[in-house]
Short mmCIF file of N, CA and C in Angstrom, two decimals:
data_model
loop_
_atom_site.label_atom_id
_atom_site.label_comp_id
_atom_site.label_asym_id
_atom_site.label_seq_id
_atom_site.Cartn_x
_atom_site.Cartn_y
_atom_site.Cartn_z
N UNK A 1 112.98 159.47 -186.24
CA UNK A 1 111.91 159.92 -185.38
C UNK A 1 112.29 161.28 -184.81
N UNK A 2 111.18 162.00 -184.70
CA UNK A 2 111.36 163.64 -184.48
C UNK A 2 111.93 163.63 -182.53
N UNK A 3 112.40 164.61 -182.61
CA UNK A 3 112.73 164.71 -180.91
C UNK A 3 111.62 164.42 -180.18
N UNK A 4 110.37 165.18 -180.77
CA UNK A 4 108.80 165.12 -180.29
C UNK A 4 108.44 163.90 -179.72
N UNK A 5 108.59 162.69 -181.03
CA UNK A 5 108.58 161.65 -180.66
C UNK A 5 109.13 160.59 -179.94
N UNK A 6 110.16 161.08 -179.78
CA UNK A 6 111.01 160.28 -179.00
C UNK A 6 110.65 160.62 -177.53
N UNK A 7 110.37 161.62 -177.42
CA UNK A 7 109.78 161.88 -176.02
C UNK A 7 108.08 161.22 -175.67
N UNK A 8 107.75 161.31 -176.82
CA UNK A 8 106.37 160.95 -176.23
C UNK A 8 106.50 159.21 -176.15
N UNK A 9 107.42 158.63 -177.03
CA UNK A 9 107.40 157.41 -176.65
C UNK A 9 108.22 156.75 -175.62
N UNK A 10 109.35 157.63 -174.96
CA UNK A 10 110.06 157.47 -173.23
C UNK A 10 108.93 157.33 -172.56
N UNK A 11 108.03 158.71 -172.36
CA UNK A 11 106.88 158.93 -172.06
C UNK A 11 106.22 157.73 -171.64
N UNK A 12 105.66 157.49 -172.81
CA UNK A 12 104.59 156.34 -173.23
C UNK A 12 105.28 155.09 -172.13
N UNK A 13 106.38 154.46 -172.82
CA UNK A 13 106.60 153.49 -172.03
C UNK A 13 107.33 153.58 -171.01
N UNK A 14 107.73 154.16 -170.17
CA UNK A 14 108.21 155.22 -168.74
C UNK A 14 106.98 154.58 -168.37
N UNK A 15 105.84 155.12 -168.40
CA UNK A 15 104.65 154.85 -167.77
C UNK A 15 104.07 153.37 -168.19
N UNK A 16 103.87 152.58 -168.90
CA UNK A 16 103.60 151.22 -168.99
C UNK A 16 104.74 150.52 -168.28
N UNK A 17 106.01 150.74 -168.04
CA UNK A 17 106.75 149.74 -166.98
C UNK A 17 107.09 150.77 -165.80
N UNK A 18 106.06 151.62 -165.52
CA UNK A 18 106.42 152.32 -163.84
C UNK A 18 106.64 151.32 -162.78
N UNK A 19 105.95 150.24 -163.09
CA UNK A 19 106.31 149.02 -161.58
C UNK A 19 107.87 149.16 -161.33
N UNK A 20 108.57 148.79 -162.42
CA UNK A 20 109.92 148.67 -162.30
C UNK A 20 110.04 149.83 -161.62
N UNK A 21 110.44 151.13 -161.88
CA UNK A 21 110.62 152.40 -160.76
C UNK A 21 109.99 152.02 -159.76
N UNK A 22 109.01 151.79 -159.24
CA UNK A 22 108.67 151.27 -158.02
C UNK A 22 109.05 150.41 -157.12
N UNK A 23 109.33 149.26 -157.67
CA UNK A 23 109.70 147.94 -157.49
C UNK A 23 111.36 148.41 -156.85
N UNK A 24 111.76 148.85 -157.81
CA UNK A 24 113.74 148.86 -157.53
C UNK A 24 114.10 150.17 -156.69
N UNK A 25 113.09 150.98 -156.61
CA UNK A 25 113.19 152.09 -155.31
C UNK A 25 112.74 151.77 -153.84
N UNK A 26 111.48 150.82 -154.43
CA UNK A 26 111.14 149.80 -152.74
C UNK A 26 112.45 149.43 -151.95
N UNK A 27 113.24 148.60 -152.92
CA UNK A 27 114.03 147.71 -152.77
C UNK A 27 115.84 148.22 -151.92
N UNK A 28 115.49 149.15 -152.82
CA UNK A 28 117.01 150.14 -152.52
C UNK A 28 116.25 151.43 -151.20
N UNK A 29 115.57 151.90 -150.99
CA UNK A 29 115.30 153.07 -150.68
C UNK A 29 115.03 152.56 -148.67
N UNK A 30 115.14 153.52 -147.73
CA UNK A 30 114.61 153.33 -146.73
C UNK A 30 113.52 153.55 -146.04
N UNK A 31 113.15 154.68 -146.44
CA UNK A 31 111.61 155.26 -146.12
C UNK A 31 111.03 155.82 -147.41
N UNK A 32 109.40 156.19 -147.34
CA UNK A 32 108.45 156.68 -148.04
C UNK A 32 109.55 157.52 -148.66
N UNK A 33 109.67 158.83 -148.06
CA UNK A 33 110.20 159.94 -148.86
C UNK A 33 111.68 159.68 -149.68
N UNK A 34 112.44 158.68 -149.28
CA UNK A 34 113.37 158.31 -150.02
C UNK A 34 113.28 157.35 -150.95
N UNK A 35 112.31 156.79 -151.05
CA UNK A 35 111.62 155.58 -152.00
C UNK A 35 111.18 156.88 -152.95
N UNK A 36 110.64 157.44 -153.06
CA UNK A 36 110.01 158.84 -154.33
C UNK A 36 110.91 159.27 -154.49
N UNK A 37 112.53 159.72 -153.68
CA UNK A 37 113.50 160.51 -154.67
C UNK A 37 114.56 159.42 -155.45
N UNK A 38 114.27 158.44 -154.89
CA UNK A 38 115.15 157.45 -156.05
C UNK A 38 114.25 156.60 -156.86
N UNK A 39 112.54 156.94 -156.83
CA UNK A 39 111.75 156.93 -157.97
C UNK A 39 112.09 157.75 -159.10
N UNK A 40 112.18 158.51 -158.25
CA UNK A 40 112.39 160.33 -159.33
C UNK A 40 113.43 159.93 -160.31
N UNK A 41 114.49 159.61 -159.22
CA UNK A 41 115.95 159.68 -160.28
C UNK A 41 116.28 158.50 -160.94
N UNK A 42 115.59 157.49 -160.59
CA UNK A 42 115.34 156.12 -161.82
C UNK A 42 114.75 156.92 -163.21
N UNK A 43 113.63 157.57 -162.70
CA UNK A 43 112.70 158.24 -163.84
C UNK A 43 113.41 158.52 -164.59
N UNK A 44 114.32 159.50 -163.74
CA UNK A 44 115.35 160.57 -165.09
C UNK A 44 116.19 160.27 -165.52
N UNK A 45 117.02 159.18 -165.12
CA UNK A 45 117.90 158.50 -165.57
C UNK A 45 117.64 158.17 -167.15
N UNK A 46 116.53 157.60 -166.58
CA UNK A 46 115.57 156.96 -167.62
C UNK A 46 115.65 157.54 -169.13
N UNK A 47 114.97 158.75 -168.45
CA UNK A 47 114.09 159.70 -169.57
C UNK A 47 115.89 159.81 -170.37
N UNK A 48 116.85 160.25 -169.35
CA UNK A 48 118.05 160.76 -169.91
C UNK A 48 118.88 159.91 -170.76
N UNK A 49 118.77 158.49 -170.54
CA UNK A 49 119.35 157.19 -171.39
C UNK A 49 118.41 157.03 -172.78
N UNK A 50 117.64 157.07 -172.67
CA UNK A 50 116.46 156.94 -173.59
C UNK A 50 117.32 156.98 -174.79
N UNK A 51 118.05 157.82 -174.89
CA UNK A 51 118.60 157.61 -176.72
C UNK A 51 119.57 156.81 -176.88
N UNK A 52 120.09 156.12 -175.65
CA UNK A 52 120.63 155.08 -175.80
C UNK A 52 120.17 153.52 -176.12
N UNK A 53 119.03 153.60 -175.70
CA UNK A 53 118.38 152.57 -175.89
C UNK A 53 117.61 151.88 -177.39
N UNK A 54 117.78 150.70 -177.60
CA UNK A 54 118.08 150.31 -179.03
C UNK A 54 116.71 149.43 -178.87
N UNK A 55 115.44 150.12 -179.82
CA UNK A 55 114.71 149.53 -179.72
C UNK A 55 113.81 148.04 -180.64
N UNK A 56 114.86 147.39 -180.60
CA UNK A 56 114.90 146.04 -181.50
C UNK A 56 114.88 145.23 -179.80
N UNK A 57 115.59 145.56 -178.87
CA UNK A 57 115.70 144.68 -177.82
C UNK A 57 114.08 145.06 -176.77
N UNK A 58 114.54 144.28 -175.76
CA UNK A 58 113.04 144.15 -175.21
C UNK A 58 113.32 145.88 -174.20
N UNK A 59 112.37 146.42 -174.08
CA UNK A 59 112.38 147.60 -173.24
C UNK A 59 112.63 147.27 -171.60
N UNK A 60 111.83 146.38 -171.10
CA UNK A 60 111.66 145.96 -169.94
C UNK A 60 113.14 145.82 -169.20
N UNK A 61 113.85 145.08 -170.03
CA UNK A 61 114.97 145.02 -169.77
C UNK A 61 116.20 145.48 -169.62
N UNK A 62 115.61 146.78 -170.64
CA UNK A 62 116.96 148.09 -170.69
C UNK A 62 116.65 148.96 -169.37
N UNK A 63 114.91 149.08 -169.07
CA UNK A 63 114.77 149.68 -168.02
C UNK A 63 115.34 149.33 -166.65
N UNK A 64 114.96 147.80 -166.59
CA UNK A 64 115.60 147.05 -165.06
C UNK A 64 116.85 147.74 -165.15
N UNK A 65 117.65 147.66 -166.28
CA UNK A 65 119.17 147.92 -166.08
C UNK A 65 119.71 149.22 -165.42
N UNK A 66 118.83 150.08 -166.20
CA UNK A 66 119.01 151.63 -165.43
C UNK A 66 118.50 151.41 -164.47
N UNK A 67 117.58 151.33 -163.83
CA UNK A 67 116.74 151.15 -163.01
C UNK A 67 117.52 150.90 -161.59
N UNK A 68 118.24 149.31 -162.22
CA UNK A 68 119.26 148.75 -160.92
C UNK A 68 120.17 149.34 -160.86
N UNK A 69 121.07 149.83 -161.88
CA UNK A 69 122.03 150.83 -161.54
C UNK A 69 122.41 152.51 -161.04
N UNK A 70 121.09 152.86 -161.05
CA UNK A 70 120.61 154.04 -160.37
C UNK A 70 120.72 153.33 -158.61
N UNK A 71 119.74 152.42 -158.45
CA UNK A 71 119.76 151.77 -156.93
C UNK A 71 120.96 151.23 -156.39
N UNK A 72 121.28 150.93 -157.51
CA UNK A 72 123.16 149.91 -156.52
C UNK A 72 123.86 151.25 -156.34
N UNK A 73 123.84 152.23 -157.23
CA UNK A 73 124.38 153.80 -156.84
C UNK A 73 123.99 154.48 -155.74
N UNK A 74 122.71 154.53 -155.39
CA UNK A 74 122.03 154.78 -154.18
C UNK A 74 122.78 154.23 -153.39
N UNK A 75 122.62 152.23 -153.09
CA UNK A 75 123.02 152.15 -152.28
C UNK A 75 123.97 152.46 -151.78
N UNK A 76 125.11 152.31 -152.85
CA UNK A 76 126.56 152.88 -152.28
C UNK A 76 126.65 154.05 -151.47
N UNK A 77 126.05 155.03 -152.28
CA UNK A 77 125.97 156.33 -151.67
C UNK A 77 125.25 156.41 -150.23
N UNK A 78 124.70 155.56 -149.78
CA UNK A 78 124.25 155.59 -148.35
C UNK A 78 124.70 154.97 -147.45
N UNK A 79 125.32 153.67 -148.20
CA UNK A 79 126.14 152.60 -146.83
C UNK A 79 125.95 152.70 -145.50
N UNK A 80 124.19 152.78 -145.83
CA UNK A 80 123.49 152.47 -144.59
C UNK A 80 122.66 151.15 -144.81
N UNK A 81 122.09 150.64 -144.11
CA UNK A 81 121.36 149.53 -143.91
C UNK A 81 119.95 150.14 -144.56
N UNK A 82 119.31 149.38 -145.79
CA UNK A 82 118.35 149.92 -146.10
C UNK A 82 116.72 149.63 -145.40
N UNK A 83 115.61 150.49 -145.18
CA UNK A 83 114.84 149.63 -144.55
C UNK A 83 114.16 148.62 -145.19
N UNK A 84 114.05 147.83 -144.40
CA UNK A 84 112.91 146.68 -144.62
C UNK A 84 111.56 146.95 -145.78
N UNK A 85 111.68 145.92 -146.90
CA UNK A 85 110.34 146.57 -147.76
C UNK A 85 108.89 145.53 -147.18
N UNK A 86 108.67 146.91 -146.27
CA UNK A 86 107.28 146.75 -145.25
C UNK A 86 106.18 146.56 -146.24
N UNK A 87 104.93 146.10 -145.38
CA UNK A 87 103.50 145.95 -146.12
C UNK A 87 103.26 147.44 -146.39
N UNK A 88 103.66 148.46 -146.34
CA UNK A 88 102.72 149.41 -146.59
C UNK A 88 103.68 149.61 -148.33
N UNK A 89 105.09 149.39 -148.43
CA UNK A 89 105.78 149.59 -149.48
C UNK A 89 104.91 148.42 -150.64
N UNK A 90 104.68 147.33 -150.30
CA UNK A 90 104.25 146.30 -151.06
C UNK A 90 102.89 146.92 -151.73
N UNK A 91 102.06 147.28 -150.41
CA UNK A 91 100.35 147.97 -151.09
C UNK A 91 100.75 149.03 -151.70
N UNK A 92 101.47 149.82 -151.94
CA UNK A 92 101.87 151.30 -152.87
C UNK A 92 102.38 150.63 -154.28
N UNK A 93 102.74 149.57 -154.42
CA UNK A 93 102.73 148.82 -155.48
C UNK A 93 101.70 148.79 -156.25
N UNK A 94 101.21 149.33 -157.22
CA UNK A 94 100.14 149.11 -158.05
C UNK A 94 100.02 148.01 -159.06
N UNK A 95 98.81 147.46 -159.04
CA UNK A 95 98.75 146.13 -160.03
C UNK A 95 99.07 145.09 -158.88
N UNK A 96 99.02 145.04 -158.50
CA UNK A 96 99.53 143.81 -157.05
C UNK A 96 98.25 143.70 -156.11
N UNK A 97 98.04 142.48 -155.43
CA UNK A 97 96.41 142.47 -154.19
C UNK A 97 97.22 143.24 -153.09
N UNK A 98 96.64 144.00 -152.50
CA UNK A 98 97.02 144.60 -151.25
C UNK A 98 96.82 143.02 -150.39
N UNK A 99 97.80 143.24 -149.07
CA UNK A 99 98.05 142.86 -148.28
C UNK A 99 96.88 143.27 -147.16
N UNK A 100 96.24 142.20 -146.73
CA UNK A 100 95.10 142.82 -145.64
C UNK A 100 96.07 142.37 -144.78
N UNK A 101 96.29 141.00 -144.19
CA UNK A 101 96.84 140.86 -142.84
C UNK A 101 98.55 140.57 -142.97
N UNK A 102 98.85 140.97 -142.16
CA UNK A 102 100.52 140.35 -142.32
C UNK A 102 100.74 138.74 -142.26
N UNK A 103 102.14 138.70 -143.53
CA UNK A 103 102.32 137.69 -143.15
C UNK A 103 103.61 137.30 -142.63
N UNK A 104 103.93 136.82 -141.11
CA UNK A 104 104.81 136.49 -140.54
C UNK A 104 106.16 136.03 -141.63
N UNK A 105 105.91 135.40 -142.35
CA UNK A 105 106.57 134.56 -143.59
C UNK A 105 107.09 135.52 -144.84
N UNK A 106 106.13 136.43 -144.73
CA UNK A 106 106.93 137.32 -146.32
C UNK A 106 107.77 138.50 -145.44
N UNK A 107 107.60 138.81 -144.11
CA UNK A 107 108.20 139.79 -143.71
C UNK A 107 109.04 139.05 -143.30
N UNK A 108 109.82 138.27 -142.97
CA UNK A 108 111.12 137.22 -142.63
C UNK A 108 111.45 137.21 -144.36
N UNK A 109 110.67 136.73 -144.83
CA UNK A 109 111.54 137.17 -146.28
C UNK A 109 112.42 138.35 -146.79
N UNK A 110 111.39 139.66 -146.95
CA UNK A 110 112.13 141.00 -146.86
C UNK A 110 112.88 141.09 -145.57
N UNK A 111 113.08 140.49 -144.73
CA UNK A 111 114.15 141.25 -143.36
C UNK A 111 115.36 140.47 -144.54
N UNK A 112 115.15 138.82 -144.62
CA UNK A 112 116.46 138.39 -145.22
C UNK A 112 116.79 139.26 -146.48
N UNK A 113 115.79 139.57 -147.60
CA UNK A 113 116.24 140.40 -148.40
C UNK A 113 117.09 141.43 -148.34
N UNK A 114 116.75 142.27 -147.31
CA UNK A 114 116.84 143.39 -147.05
C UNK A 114 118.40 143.27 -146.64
N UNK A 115 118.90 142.12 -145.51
CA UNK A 115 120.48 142.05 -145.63
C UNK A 115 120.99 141.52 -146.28
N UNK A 116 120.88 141.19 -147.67
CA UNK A 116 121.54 140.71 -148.62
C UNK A 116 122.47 141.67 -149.24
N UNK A 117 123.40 141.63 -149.79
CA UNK A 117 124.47 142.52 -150.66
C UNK A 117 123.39 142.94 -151.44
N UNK A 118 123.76 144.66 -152.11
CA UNK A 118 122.60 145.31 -152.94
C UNK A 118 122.85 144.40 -154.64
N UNK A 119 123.76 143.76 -154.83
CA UNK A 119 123.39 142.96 -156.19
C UNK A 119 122.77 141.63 -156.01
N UNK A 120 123.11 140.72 -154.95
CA UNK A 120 122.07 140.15 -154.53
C UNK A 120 120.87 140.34 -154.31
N UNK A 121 120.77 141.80 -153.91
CA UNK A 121 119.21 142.24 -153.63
C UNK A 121 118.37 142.30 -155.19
N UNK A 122 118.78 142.80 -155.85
CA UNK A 122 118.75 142.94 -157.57
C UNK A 122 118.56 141.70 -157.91
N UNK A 123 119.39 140.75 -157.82
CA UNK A 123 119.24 139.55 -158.29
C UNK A 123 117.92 138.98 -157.88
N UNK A 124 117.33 138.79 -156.44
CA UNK A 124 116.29 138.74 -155.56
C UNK A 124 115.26 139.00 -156.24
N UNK A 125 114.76 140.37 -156.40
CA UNK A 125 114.24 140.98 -157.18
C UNK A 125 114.11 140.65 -158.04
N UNK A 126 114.70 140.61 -159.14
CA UNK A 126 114.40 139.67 -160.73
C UNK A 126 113.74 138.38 -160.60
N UNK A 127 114.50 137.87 -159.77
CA UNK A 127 114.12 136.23 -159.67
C UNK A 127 112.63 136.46 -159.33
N UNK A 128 112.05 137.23 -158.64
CA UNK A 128 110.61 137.03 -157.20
C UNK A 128 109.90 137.69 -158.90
N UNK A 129 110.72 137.88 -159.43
CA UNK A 129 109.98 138.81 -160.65
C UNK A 129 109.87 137.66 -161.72
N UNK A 130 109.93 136.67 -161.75
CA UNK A 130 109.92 135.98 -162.47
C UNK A 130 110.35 135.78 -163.90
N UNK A 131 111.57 136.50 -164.20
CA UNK A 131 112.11 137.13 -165.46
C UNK A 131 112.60 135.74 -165.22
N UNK A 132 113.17 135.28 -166.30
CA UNK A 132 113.81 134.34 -167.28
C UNK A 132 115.37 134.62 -167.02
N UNK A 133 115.90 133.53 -166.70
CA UNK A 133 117.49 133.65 -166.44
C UNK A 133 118.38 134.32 -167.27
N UNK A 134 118.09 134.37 -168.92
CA UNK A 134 119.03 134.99 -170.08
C UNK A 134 118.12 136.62 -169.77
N UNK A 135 117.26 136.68 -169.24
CA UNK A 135 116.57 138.38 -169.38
C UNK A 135 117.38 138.85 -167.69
N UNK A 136 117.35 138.09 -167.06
CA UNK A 136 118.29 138.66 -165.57
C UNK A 136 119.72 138.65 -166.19
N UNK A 137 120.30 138.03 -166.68
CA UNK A 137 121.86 138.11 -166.94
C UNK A 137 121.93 139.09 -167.94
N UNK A 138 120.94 139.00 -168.92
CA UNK A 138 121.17 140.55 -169.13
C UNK A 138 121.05 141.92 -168.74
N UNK A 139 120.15 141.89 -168.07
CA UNK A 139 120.23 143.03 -166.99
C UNK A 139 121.32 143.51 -166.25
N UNK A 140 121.75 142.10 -165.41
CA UNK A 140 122.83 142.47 -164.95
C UNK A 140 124.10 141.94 -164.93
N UNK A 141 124.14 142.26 -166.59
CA UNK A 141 125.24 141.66 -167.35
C UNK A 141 126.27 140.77 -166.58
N UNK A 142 125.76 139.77 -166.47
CA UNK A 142 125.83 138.31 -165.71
C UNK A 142 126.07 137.32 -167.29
N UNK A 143 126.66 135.89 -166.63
CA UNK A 143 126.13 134.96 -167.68
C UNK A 143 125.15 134.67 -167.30
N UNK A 144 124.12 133.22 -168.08
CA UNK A 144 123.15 132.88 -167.55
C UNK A 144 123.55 131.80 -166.78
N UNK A 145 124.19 131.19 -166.88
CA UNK A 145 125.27 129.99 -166.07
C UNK A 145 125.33 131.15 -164.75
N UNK A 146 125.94 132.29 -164.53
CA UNK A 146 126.14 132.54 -163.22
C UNK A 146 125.11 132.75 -162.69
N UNK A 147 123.89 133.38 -163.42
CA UNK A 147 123.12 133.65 -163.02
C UNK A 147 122.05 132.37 -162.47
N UNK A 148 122.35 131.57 -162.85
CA UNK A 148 121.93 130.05 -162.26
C UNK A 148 122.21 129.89 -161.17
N UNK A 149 123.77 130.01 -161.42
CA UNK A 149 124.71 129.37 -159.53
C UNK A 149 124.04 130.21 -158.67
N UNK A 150 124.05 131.44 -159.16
CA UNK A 150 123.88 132.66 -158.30
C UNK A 150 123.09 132.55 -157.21
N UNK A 151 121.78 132.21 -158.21
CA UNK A 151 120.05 132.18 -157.70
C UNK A 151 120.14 130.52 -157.04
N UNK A 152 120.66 129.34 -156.99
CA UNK A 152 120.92 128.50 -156.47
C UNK A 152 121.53 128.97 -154.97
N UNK A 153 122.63 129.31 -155.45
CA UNK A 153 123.26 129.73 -154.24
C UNK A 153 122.34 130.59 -152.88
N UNK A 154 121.74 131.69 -153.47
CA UNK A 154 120.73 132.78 -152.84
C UNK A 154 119.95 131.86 -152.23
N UNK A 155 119.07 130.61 -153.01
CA UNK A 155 117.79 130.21 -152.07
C UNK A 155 118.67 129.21 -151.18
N UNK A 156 119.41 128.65 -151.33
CA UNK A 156 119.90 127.53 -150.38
C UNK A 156 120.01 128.48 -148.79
N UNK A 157 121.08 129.83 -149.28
CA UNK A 157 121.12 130.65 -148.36
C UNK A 157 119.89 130.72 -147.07
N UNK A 158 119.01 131.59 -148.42
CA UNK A 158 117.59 131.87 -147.40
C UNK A 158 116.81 131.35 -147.30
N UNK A 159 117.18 129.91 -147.42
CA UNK A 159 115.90 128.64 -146.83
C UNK A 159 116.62 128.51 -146.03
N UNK A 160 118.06 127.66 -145.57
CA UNK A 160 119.01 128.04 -144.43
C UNK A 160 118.68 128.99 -143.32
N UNK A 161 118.59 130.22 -143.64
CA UNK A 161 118.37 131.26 -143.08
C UNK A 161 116.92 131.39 -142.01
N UNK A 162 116.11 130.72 -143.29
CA UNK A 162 114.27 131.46 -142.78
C UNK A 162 114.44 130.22 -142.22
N UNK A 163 114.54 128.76 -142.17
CA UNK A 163 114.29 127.69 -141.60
C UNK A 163 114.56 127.88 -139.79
N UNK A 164 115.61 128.75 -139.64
CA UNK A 164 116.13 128.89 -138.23
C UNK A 164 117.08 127.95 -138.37
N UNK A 165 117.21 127.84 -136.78
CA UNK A 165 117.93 126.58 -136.00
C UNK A 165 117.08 125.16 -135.60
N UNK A 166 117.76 124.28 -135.86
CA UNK A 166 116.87 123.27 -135.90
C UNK A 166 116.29 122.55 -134.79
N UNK A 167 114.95 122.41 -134.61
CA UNK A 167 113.91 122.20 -133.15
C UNK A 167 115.39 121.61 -132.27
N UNK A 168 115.06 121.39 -130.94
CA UNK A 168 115.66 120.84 -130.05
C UNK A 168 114.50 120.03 -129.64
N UNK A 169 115.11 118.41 -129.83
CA UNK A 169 114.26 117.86 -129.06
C UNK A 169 114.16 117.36 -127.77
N UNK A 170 112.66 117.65 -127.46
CA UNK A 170 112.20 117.47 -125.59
C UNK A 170 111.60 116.26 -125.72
N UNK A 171 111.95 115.48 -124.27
CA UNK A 171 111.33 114.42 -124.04
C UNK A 171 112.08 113.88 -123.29
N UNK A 172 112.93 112.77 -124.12
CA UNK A 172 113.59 111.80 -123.71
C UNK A 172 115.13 112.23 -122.90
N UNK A 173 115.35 112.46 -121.89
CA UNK A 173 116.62 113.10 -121.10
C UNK A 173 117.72 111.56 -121.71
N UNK A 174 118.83 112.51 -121.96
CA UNK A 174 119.87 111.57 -122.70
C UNK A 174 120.34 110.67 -121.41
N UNK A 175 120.79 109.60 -121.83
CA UNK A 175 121.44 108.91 -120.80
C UNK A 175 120.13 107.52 -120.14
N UNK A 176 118.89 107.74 -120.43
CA UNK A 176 118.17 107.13 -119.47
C UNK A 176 117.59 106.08 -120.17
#
């Protein structure tokens, strides 16, 4: 395939899986304007791996990979607390229902997301993405066995977590 082509088909499918750039810059990034420069540099990563990429395997999946490893790079590089992926990050999501009212429940979700380790966060991400355990372990060249425990491990966590502390019960004064 001519150089020509090889570009127009990065191109091509660059733009049929843009969610992913979206999705994994939400995720990693803290605000608007830093969510678009680690869009950007997913992009180029992208565009720049492109001849690495072996197209007998699924695309989707070579992309997540750059994708996440552009963001776990980010994160490092900021070893700051990333922000929260707010309703307005979710509606900039294209292909998705906008969010009319908040929901108490998905934003306790992203707060827990949001302090999770950034490969946990990745992992998070895949899973809410509904990829297939052997398509997440390849991504992030995981087994699928770990990638089992992993995602076991994660929800026990943040049902633990989102559940709170457990009611205290009123009524009956002990002793009587």
């Amino acid at each position: 395939m001519s150089d020509e082509g090889r570009r127009r088909q990065c191109e091509a499918l660059l733009h049929e899986h843009r969610r992913i750039v979206f999705k994994v810059a939400a995720v990693y990034a803290r605000d608007a304007d830093d969510r678009q420069d680690l869009a950007q540099d997913i992009a180029l990563q992208v565009w720049r791996s492109f001849g690495s990429y072996d197209p007998a395997r699924p695309f989707a999946t070579w992309m997540y990979r750059v994708a996440l490893n552009v963001g776990l790079s980010h994160a490092r590089r900021e070893r700051e607390k990333p922000a929260m992926l707010g309703a307005d990050a979710l509606d900039a999501l294209e292909g998705g229902m906008p969010i009319t009212e908040p929901d108490e429940r998905l934003a306790q979700l992203a707060r827990a997301i949001e302090a999770l380790e950034p490969l946990e966060r990745a992992l998070a991400l895949l899973y809410l993405e509904e990829l297939p355990y052997a398509e997440i372990a390849a991504v992030l060249g995981l087994s699928e066995t770990n990638v089992g425990t992993r995602i076991a491990r994660l929800k026990q966590r943040l049902c633990r977590q989102l559940a709170g502390p457990a009611p205290v019960e009123k009524g009956v004064p002990h002793g009587t």
